[in-house]
XYZ file of C-alpha atoms in Angstrom:
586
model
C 0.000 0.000 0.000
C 1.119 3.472 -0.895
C 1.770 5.896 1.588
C -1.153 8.228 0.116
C -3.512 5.053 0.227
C -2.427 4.411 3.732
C -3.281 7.912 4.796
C -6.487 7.738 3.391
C -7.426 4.548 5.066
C -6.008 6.366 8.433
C -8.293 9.427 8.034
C -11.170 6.984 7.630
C -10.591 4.673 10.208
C -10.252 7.500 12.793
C -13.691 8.891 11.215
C -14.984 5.461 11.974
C -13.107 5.277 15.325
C -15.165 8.663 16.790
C -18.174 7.162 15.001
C -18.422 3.873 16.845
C -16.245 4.343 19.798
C -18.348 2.028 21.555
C -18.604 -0.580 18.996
C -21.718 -2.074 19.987
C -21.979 -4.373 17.477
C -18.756 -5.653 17.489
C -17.479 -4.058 14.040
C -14.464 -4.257 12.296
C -13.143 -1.196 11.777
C -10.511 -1.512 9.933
C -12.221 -3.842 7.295
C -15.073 -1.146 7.598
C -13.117 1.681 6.179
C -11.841 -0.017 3.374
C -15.382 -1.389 2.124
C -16.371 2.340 2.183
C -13.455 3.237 0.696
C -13.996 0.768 -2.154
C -17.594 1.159 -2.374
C -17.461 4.226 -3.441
C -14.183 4.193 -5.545
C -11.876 6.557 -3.393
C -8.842 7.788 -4.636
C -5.793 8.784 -1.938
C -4.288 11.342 -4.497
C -5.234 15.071 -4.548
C -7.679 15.616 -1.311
C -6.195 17.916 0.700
C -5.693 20.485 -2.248
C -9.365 20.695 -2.512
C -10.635 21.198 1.170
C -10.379 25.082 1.073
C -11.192 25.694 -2.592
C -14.299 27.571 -3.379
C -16.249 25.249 -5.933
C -18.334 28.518 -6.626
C -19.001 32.068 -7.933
C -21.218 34.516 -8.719
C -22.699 32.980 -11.275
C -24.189 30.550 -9.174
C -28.115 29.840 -8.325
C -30.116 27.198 -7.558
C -33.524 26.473 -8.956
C -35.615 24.239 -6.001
C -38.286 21.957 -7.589
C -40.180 19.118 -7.704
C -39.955 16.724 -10.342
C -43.533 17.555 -11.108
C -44.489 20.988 -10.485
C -44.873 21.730 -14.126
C -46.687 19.103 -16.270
C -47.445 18.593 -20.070
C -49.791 16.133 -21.892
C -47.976 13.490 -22.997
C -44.676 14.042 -21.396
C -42.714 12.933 -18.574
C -42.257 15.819 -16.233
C -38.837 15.557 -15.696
C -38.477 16.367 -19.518
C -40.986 19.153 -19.169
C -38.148 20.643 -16.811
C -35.410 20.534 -18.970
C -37.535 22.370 -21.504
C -38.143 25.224 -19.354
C -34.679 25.018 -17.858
C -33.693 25.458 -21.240
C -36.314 27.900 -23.012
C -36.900 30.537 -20.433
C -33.607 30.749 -17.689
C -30.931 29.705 -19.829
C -27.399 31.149 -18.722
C -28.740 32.012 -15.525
C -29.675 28.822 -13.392
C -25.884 26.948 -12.863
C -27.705 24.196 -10.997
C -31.291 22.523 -10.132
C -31.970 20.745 -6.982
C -34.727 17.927 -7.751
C -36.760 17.431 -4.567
C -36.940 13.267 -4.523
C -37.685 11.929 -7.670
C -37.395 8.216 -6.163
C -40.286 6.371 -5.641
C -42.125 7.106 -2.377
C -44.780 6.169 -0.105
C -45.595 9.716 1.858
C -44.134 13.315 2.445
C -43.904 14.091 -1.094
C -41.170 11.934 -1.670
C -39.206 11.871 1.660
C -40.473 8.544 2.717
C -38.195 6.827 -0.020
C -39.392 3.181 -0.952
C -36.107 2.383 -3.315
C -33.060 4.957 -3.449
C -31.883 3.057 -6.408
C -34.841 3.908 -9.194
C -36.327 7.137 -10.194
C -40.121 7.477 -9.824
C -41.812 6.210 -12.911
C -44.461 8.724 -12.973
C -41.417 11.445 -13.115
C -39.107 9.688 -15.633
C -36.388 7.637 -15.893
C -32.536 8.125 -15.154
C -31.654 9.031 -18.252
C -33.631 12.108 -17.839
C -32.200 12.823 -14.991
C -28.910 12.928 -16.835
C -30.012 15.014 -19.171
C -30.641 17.516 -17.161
C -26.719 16.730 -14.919
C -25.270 16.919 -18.114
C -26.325 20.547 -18.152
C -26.872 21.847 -14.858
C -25.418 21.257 -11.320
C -27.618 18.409 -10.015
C -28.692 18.647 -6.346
C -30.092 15.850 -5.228
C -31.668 14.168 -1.895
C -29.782 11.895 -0.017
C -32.483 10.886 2.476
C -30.676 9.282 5.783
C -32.308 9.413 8.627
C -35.259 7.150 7.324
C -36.859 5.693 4.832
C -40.591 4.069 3.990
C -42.415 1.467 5.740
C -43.086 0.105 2.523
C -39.534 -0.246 2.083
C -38.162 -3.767 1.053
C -35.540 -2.967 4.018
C -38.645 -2.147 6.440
C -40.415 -5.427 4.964
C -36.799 -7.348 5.490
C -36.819 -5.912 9.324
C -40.329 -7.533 9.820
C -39.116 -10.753 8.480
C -36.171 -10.682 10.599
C -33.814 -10.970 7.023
C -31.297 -9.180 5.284
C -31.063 -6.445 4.098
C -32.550 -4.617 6.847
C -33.117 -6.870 9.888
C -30.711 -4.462 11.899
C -31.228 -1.688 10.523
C -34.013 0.669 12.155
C -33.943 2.098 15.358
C -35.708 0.175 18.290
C -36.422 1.488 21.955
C -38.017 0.398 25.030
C -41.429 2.255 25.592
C -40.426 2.170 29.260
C -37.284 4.504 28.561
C -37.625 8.266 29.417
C -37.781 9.535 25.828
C -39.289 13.242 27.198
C -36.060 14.914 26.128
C -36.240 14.175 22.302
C -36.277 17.197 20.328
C -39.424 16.353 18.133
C -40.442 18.686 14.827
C -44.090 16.923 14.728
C -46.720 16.443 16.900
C -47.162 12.076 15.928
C -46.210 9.771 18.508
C -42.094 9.425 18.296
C -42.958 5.099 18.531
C -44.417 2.837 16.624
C -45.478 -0.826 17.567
C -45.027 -3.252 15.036
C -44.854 -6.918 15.102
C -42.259 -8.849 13.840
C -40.693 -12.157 13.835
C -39.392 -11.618 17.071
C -41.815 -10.394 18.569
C -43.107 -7.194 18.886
C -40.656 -3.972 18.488
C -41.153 -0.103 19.127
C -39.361 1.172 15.961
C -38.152 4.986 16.139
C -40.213 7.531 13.919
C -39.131 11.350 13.726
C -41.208 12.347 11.567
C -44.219 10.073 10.971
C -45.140 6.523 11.176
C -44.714 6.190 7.290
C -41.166 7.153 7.572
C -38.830 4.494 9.858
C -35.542 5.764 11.434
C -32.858 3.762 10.059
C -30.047 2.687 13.132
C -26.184 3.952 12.510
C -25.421 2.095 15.191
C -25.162 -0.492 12.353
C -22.402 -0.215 10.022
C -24.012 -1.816 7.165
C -26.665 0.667 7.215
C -23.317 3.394 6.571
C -22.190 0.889 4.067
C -26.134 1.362 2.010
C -25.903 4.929 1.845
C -22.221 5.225 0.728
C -22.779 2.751 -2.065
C -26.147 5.143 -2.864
C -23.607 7.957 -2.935
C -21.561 6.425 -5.301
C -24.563 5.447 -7.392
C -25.859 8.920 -7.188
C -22.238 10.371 -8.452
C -22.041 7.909 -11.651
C -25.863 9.226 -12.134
C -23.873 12.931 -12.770
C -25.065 14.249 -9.178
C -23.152 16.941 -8.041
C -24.314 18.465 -4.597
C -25.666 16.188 -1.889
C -28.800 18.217 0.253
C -28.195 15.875 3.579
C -32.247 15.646 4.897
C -32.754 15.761 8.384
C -29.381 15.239 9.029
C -29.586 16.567 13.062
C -31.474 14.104 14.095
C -29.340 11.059 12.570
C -27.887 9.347 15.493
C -30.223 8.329 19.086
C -28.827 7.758 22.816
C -32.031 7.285 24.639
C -32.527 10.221 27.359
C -31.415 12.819 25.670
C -32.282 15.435 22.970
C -30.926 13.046 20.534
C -30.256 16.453 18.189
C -26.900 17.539 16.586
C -24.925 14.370 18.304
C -21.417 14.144 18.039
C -21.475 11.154 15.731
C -23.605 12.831 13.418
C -21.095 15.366 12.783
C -18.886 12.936 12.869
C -20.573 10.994 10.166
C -20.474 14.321 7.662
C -16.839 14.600 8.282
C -16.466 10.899 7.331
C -18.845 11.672 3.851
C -16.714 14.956 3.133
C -13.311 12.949 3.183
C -14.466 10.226 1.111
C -16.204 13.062 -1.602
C -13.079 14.930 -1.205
C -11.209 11.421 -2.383
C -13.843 10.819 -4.940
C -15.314 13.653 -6.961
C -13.553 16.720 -5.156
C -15.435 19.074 -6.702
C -18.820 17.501 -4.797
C -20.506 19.397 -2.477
C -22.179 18.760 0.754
C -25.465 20.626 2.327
C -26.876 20.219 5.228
C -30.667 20.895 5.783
C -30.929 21.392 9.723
C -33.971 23.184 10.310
C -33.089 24.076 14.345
C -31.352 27.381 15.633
C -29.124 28.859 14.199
C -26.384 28.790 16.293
C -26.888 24.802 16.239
C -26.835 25.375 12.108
C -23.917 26.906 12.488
C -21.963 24.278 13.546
C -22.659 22.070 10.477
C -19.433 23.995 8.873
C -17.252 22.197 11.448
C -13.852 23.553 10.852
C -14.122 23.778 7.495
C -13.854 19.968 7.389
C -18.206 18.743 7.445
C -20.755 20.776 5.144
C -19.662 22.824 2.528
C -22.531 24.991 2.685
C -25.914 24.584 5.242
C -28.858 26.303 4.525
C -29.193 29.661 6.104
C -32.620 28.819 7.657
C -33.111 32.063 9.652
C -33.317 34.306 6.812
C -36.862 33.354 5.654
C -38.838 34.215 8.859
C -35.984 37.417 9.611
C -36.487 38.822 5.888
C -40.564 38.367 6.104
C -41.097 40.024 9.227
C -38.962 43.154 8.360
C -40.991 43.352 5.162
C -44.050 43.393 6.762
C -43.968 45.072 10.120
C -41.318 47.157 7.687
C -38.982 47.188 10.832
C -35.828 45.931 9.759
C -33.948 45.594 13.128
C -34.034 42.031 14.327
C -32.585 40.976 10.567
C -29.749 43.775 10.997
C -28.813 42.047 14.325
C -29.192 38.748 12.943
C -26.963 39.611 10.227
C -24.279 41.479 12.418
C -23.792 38.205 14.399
C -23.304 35.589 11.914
C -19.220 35.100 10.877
C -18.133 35.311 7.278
C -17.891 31.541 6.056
C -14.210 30.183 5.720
C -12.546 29.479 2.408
C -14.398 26.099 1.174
C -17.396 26.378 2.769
C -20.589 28.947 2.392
C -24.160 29.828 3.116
C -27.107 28.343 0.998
C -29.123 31.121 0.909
C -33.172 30.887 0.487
C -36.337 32.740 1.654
C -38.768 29.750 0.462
C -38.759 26.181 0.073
C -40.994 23.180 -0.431
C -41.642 23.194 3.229
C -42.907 26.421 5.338
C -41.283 29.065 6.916
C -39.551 27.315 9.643
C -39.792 28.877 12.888
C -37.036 26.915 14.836
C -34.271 29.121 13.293
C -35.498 32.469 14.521
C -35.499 31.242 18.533
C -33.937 33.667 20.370
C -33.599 35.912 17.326
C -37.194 37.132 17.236
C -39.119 37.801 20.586
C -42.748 35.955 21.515
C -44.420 39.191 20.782
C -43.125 39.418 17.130
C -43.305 35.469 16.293
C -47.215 36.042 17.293
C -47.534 39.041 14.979
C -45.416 37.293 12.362
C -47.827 33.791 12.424
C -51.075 36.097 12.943
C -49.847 38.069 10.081
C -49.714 34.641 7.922
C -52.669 33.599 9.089
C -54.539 36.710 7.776
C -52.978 36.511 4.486
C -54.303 32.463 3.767
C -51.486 30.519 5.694
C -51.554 27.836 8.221
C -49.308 27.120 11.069
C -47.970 23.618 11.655
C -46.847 22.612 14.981
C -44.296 20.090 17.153
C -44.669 18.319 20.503
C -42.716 19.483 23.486
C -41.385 17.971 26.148
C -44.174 18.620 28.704
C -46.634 17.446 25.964
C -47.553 20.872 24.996
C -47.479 22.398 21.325
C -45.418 25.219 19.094
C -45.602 26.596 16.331
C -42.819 25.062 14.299
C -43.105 26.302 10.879
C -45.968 28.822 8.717
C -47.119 27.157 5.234
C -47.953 29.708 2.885
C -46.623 30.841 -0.425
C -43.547 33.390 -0.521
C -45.972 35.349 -2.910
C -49.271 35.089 -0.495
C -47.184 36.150 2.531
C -45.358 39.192 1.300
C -48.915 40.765 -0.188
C -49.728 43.062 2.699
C -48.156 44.063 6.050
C -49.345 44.072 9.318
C -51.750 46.247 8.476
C -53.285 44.490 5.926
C -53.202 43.597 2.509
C -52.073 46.569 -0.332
C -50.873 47.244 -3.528
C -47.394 46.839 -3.435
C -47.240 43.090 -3.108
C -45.563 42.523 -6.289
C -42.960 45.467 -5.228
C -42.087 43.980 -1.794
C -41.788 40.184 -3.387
C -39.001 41.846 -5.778
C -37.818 43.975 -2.636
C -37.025 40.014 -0.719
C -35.319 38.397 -3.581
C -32.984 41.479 -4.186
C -31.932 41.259 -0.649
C -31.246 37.551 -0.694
C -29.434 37.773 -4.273
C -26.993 40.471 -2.928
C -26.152 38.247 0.323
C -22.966 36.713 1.214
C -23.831 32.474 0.106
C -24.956 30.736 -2.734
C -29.037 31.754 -3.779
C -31.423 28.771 -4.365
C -35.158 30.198 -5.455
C -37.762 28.465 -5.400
C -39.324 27.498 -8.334
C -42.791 28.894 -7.495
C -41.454 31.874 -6.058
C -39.521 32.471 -9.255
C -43.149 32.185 -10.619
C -44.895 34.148 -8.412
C -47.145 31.391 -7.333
C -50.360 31.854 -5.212
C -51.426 29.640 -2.261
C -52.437 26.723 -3.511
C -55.550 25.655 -0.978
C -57.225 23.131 -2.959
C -54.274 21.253 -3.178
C -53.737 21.412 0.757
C -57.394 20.295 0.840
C -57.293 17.501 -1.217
C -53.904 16.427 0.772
C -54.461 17.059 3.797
C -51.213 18.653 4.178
C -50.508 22.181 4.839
C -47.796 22.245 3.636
C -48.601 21.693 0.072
C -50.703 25.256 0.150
C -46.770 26.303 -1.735
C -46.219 23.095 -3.920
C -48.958 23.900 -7.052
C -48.185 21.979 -10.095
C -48.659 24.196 -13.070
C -49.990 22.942 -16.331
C -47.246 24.312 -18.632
C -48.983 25.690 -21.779
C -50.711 27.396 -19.319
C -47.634 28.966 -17.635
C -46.039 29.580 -20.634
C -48.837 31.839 -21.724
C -48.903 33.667 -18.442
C -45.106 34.308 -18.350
C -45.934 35.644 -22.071
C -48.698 38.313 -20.690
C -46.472 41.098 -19.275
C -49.469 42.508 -17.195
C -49.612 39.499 -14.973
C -47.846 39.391 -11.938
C -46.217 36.196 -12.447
C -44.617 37.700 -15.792
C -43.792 40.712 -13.280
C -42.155 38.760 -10.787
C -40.158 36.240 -13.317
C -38.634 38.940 -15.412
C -37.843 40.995 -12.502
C -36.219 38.185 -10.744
C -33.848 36.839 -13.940
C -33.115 40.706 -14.595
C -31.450 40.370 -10.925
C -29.715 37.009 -11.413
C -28.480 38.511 -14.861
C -26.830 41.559 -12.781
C -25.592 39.022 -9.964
C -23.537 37.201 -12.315
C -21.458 39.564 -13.979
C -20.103 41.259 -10.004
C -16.944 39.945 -8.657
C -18.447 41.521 -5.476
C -21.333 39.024 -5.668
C -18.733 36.095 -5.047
C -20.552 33.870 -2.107
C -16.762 34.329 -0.336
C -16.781 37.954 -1.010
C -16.646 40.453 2.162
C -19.933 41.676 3.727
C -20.167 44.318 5.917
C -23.696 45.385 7.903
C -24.139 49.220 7.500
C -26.689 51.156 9.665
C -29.529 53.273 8.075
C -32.043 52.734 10.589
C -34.740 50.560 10.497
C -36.530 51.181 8.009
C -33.241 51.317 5.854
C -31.651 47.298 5.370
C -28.226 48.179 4.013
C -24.688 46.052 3.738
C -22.067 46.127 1.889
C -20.251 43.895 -0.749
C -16.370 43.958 -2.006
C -14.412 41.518 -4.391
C -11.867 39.356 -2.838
C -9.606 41.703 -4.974
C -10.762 45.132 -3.526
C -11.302 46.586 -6.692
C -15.598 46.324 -6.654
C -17.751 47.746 -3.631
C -21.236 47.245 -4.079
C -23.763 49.022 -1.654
C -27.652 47.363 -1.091
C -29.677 49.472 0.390
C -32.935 48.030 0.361
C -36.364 50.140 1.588
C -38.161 47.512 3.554
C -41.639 50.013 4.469
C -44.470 51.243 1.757
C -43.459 54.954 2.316
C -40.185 56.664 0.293
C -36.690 57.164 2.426
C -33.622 58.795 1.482
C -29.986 58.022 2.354
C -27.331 60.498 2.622
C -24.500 59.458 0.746
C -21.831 60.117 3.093
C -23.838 57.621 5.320
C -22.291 55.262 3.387
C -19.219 56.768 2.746
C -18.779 56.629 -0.972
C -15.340 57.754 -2.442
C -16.393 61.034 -3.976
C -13.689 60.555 -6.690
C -15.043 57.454 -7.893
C -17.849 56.828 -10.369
C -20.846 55.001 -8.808
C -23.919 53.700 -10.351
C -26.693 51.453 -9.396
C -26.442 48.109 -11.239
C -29.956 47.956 -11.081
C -31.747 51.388 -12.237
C -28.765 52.712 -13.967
C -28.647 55.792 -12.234
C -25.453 57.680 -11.455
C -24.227 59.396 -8.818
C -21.939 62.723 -8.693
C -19.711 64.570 -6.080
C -22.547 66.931 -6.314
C -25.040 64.593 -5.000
C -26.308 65.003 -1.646
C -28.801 61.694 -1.047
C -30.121 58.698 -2.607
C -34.173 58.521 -2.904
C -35.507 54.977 -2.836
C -38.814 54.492 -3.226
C -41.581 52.124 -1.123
C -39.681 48.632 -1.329
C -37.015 49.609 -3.975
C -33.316 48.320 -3.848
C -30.113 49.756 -5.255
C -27.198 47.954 -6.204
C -24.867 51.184 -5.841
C -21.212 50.010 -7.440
C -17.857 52.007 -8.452
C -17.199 49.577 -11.071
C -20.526 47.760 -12.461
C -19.986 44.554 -14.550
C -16.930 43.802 -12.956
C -15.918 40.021 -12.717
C -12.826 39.524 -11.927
């Protein structure tokens, strides 16, 4: 063995080491490590050269979607995608993250039946390489469970393999009041197997079985899925649920050691793999707890910034921007190699978790009440006393930004463009939902018909339909997407834009959200200065202490700005990009 292969299988086997320092199940380690190294085709050469390398730019954004959201007659979805991937964003999307397209039993695809096949109803693999071959591929990697219609779950029953060790069993009798829970469902469910009866471990619902890391074959499954996933052309792995991975009975089982542990162990075997991979964790809890998903630079390349949605709505509709300028002021610039996944909406709600101890009582009651009034619905979790909270608001990005605390007005539209400015001009990566990109409405028959709140924000849009409403300038969804892609367009072409690039917090008051951007190279400052109320401000410039012997400009009106000028007007829910040297890449 080389020496580079032997400190490869060293890094691993002290991964594994931390991971099951108590070896309950008597595993070899050493044998362990190199399956996973050979499962997934590890190389020892190159790693460490890639471990603080920024695999992005500017010119990156994310498109979230379901495989199905639009639909044609007589096509597969997933092909239906590509085609408006390709017609109407092309050169401004670098990636799209698929939401599951496996086949499922519940959750809208996070109750996975088989990781290893792509939902018929969606299309096949080779669609889903059609659209790798052209655009970053996010893709789920669901680990903490799986169905109960799994052939795993069915093999547990059985008492067979695969899968007769591999879910998570408790006693009832243990004192599980400590779990950190995100629904209200009981956290056990009895089945009967052919053992007897077992209390199997369920998160999130009784559909979707917590799978046991305590096992190490279960670690050996989803490193073989990774490697199938790579070969399929995936290129960023969206870890789901990842806090809650690993159990020890009596506690909060949240954010463990070994689940950290077990990201590190996944980076270093990407990083030996396909180096230019990346790694997101989706850990919808506080943020200081999100925070800690970057490790030292050494677990998640980027975790979603989950406090911005619920921080960014409120200002925009109590118009109070305060409590997102504090937020902001507090979290550290992310370290060469690692960055924020920014996003304001999602498939899910607008979690509620992340702004603990960020927001006060008071305002998370306005903000839900707020919600409420404008169409949404509040879904709750179980504490440990038995009682209830509010855990995240379901409602469309478009719905929820209509009105303000006062009530619904006319500058909806204005303040939807206002919240995706902000979050395009922020230090991270952007993903945008794909029906906020579209401007779409609460859907409430489909939350009806479902049951679920959340799918009130996952419409499916027939797509000859869309088409001709994107094609109608006076609509609101043609408002929204042009506006929108005229911002990504600017985004791309500022060096000052880079995800890594420095970001400063300036203070305009609070009615005034301001920061501002500079190139790793000095040579660009950019200053947003976004109105979040419906009433016009003004900004002196020497608030923000432009250079008076410099040119500026605002990258997004076009207006310039002299010595001579005293202030900046912006009107209800405008932003300006205000650069010294627009259009500059590096």
């Amino acid at each position: 063995m080389s020496p580079l292969s032997e400190q490869l299988l060293e890094r691993v086997e002290h991964h594994i080491s931390a991971i099951y320092h108590e070896n309950p199940l008597g595993a070899d380690l050493e044998g362990l490590a190199q399956a996973l190294i050979e499962s997934i085709g590890a190389s020892p050469e190159g790693a460490g050269a890639f471990q603080h390398i920024n695999h992005w730019s500017q010119r990156d954004a994310i498109l979230i979607t379901y495989g199905d959201s639009l639909q044609n007659d007589n096509e597969k979805p997933l092909v239906t995608l590509r085609h408006f991937l390709d017609d109407h964003t092309a050169g401004l999307l670098s990636g799209v993250h698929i939401l599951p397209f496996y086949p499922w039993s519940s959750d809208d695809g996070f109750a996975i039946i088989d990781y290893s096949s792509v939902n018929d109803a969606l299309g096949d693999w080779n669609d889903i390489g059609a659209i790798a071959s052209s655009y970053d591929l996010m893709a789920d990697l669901v680990i903490n469970h799986c169905s109960s219609r799994s052939i795993w779950f069915e093999n547990f029953l059985r008492s067979t393999s695969p899968g007769k060790d591999y879910f998570f069993t408790v006693n009832p009798e243990q004192d599980l009041s400590a779990v950190v829970r995100p629904r209200t469902t009981p956290l056990l469910r009895e089945v009967m197997t052919a053992q007897g009866p077992q209390h199997v471990w369920c998160t999130f619902g009784h559909d979707q079985v917590d799978l046991d890391f305590r096992n190490p074959e279960v670690l050996k499954q989803f490193v073989s899925i990774i490697h199938q996933y790579l070969k399929a052309g995936v290129k960023i792995f969206r870890l789901d649920a990842i806090a809650f991975l690993w159990k020890v009975p009596g506690g909060s089982c949240l954010n463990l050691e070994e689940t950290h542990e077990i990201v590190r162990l996944l980076r270093t075997l990407l990083e030996h793999t396909a180096p230019d991979t990346l790694l997101i964790t989706e850990t919808n809890i506080p943020n200081r707890e999100n925070l800690s998903y970057f490790g030292n630079a050494n677990e998640a390349h980027c975790i979603y910034n989950f406090s911005l949605p619920p921080l960014l709505v409120n200002s925009l509709v109590t118009g109070d921007c305060t409590y997102l300028k504090q937020w902001m002021m507090s979290m550290p610039p992310a370290q060469n190699g690692t960055t924020y996944f920014n996003f304001i909406a999602s498939h899910d709600g607008i979690g509620l978790r992340p702004a603990e101890g960020l927001l006060s009582n008071t305002e998370l009651d306005t903000l839900i009440d707020t919600m409420q009034a404008f169409g949404g619905h509040v879904s709750y979790r179980t504490l440990d006393d038995g009682g209830r909270k509010p855990y995240e608001i379901n409602i469309s990005l478009f719905d929820a930004l209509r009105g303000t605390t006062r009530g619904e007005d006319e500058l909806g539209v204005e303040r939807f463009i206002c919240a995706h400015a902000i979050m395009l001009a922020l230090e991270g990566i952007p993903g945008i939902y794909i029906h906020s990109l579209l401007g779409t409405r609460n859907d409430y028959e489909r939350a009806d018909n479902t049951g679920s709140y959340r799918a009130i924000n996952r419409h499916q849009w027939n797509y000859d339909n869309l088409v001709s409403l994107l094609g109608d300038a006076t609509s609101n969804h043609a408002r929204v997407f042009a506006a929108i892609k005229a911002l990504l367009a600017i985004r791309q072409r500022q060096a000052a834009f880079h995800p890594n690039a420095t970001q400063f917090t300036l203070h305009l008051g609070a009615s005034l959200f301001g920061f501002w951007r500079q190139s790793v190279d000095r040579r660009q400052s950019i200053f947003c200065i976004n109105n979040v109320t419906p009433r016009e401000h003004s900004v002196a410039l020497s608030d923000i202490n432009l250079i008076s012997t410099q040119e500026w400009s605002d990258l997004i009106s076009g207006d310039h700005y002299t010595p001579d000028d005293s202030e900046v007007v912006i009107s209800p829910y405008q932003s300006v990009w205000i650069s010294n040297a627009p259009d500059y890449e590096a």
